[in-house]
Amino acid sequence: MDDLVLKRLGSLMKLREDIEVLSGSGRWTPSSDWLETDSHVILVMDLPGIAPESLEIQEEDEILTVAGKREDLEIPGVVFHQERPGQEFVREFQMPRDTTPGTAQARLRNGVLIISFEKSSKVINAE
C-alpha cells in the first residue's frame, strides 16, 4: 500500500475510535482530582462499577498509569439508548509533586479510587 492509502486508513480508524467514545461504546475518561496535605499527594478518581481486581496501577518515574475495565452487566435486551461510558479506560498522570517511590497506597471505596503517595522531603543541614 502506498502512504496515501495508509494515511486515509489511519484517519478512518481514528474517526471510528472517536465515534465509539462519543457513543459510549469505547474508552472513557474517569474524572479525577489531586489533593495535597503536609505529607502526602492524593489522587481521587471516580470509578463506578469497577472491581478492585480489574484495576492496574503503575508508577514509573514520574508517570502514574491507572487502567481498568468495567464488566458487562449481562442484562438481556437490546440497547436503544446509551449514556454510560465505555467499559475500558486508561489514564496517565504526570505526578504533580516529588514523591517517595514505593510508598503508594490505594483503596477503592464506594466506586472511588484513592491513591496516596508520601511526599519526598528535602534534607536541611543545620550547623
Short mmCIF file of C-alpha atoms in Angstrom, two decimals:
data_model
loop_
_atom_site.label_atom_id
_atom_site.label_comp_id
_atom_site.label_asym_id
_atom_site.label_seq_id
_atom_site.Cartn_x
_atom_site.Cartn_y
_atom_site.Cartn_z
CA MET A 1 0.00 0.00 0.00
CA ASP A 2 1.16 3.48 -0.62
CA ASP A 3 1.47 6.16 2.06
CA LEU A 4 -1.73 7.95 0.99
CA VAL A 5 -3.85 4.82 1.44
CA LEU A 6 -2.27 4.12 4.85
CA LYS A 7 -2.85 7.73 5.89
CA ARG A 8 -6.53 7.56 4.88
CA LEU A 9 -6.93 4.22 6.65
CA GLY A 10 -5.40 5.72 9.79
CA SER A 11 -7.81 8.68 9.58
CA LEU A 12 -10.79 6.32 9.25
CA MET A 13 -9.64 4.25 12.22
CA LYS A 14 -9.26 7.41 14.33
CA LEU A 15 -12.74 8.58 13.28
CA ARG A 16 -14.20 5.20 14.26
CA GLU A 17 -12.48 5.38 17.66
CA ASP A 18 -13.84 8.91 18.21
CA ILE A 19 -17.38 7.77 17.33
CA GLU A 20 -17.11 4.82 19.72
CA VAL A 21 -16.01 7.13 22.53
CA LEU A 22 -18.86 9.57 21.84
CA SER A 23 -21.42 6.76 21.60
CA GLY A 24 -20.34 5.30 24.92
CA SER A 25 -19.04 2.04 23.49
CA GLY A 26 -15.33 2.93 23.52
CA ARG A 27 -12.85 4.06 26.16
CA TRP A 28 -13.89 6.54 28.77
CA THR A 29 -12.05 9.06 30.90
CA PRO A 30 -12.97 8.88 34.59
CA SER A 31 -12.98 12.18 36.47
CA SER A 32 -10.14 12.75 38.92
CA ASP A 33 -8.82 15.26 41.45
CA TRP A 34 -5.40 15.77 43.04
CA LEU A 35 -5.21 16.77 46.70
CA GLU A 36 -2.25 17.71 48.84
CA THR A 37 -1.59 17.52 52.58
CA ASP A 38 1.56 18.40 54.50
CA SER A 39 2.92 14.90 53.99
CA HIS A 40 1.01 13.32 51.06
CA VAL A 41 -0.20 13.83 47.50
CA ILE A 42 -3.53 12.08 46.88
CA LEU A 43 -5.29 11.10 43.64
CA VAL A 44 -9.07 10.66 43.85
CA MET A 45 -10.77 9.10 40.81
CA ASP A 46 -14.42 8.21 40.18
CA LEU A 47 -14.65 4.57 39.06
CA PRO A 48 -18.28 3.43 39.34
CA GLY A 49 -18.78 -0.25 38.63
CA ILE A 50 -15.07 -1.11 38.64
CA ALA A 51 -13.98 -4.16 40.65
CA PRO A 52 -10.66 -3.81 42.52
CA GLU A 53 -9.22 -6.86 40.75
CA SER A 54 -9.74 -5.25 37.34
CA LEU A 55 -7.56 -2.23 38.20
CA GLU A 56 -3.96 -1.86 37.05
CA ILE A 57 -1.95 0.86 38.78
CA GLN A 58 1.64 1.50 37.76
CA GLU A 59 4.07 4.18 38.88
CA GLU A 60 7.13 4.56 36.70
CA ASP A 61 9.49 7.51 37.01
CA GLU A 62 7.15 10.49 37.35
CA ILE A 63 4.23 8.93 35.43
CA LEU A 64 1.26 7.25 37.12
CA THR A 65 -0.90 5.00 34.95
CA VAL A 66 -4.33 3.81 36.09
CA ALA A 67 -6.23 1.38 33.86
CA GLY A 68 -9.24 -0.84 34.30
CA LYS A 69 -12.30 -2.42 32.83
CA ARG A 70 -15.91 -2.36 33.94
CA GLU A 71 -17.50 -5.76 33.46
CA ASP A 72 -20.63 -6.05 31.33
CA LEU A 73 -23.75 -6.36 33.49
CA GLU A 74 -25.09 -9.04 31.11
CA ILE A 75 -28.64 -7.74 31.26
CA PRO A 76 -30.69 -9.29 28.44
CA GLY A 77 -32.16 -6.87 25.95
CA VAL A 78 -31.27 -4.58 23.08
CA VAL A 79 -29.75 -1.20 23.86
CA PHE A 80 -31.88 1.58 22.35
CA HIS A 81 -30.42 4.47 24.39
CA GLN A 82 -26.95 4.59 25.93
CA GLU A 83 -25.30 7.26 28.09
CA ARG A 84 -22.93 5.24 30.26
CA PRO A 85 -19.34 5.48 29.05
CA GLY A 86 -17.44 2.53 27.60
CA GLN A 87 -16.09 -0.27 29.71
CA GLU A 88 -12.32 0.31 29.44
CA PHE A 89 -10.20 3.24 30.49
CA VAL A 90 -6.55 4.26 30.72
CA ARG A 91 -5.38 7.46 32.42
CA GLU A 92 -1.79 8.68 32.60
CA PHE A 93 -0.79 11.39 35.03
CA GLN A 94 2.37 13.39 35.49
CA MET A 95 2.99 13.33 39.24
CA PRO A 96 2.29 16.87 40.49
CA ARG A 97 4.93 16.73 43.26
CA ASP A 98 8.04 14.71 44.10
CA THR A 99 7.04 11.57 45.97
CA THR A 100 8.93 8.78 47.66
CA PRO A 101 8.97 5.72 45.35
CA GLY A 102 7.19 2.63 46.66
CA THR A 103 5.01 4.50 49.17
CA ALA A 104 1.75 4.50 47.21
CA GLN A 105 -1.29 3.08 48.97
CA ALA A 106 -4.52 2.53 47.04
CA ARG A 107 -8.05 1.72 48.10
CA LEU A 108 -11.38 1.57 46.28
CA ARG A 109 -14.27 2.84 48.38
CA ASN A 110 -17.84 3.15 47.07
CA GLY A 111 -16.66 3.43 43.46
CA VAL A 112 -13.96 5.98 44.27
CA LEU A 113 -10.27 5.12 43.91
CA ILE A 114 -8.00 6.88 46.40
CA ILE A 115 -4.21 6.61 45.93
CA SER A 116 -1.97 8.27 48.49
CA PHE A 117 1.74 9.00 47.89
CA GLU A 118 4.24 10.16 50.51
CA LYS A 119 5.90 13.39 49.53
CA SER A 120 9.66 13.43 49.22
CA SER A 121 11.13 15.56 51.96
CA LYS A 122 14.24 17.61 51.41
CA VAL A 123 17.01 17.25 53.97
CA ILE A 124 18.11 20.53 55.50
CA ASN A 125 21.56 20.53 57.06
CA ALA A 126 21.74 22.78 60.10
CA GLU A 127 25.05 23.81 61.58
#
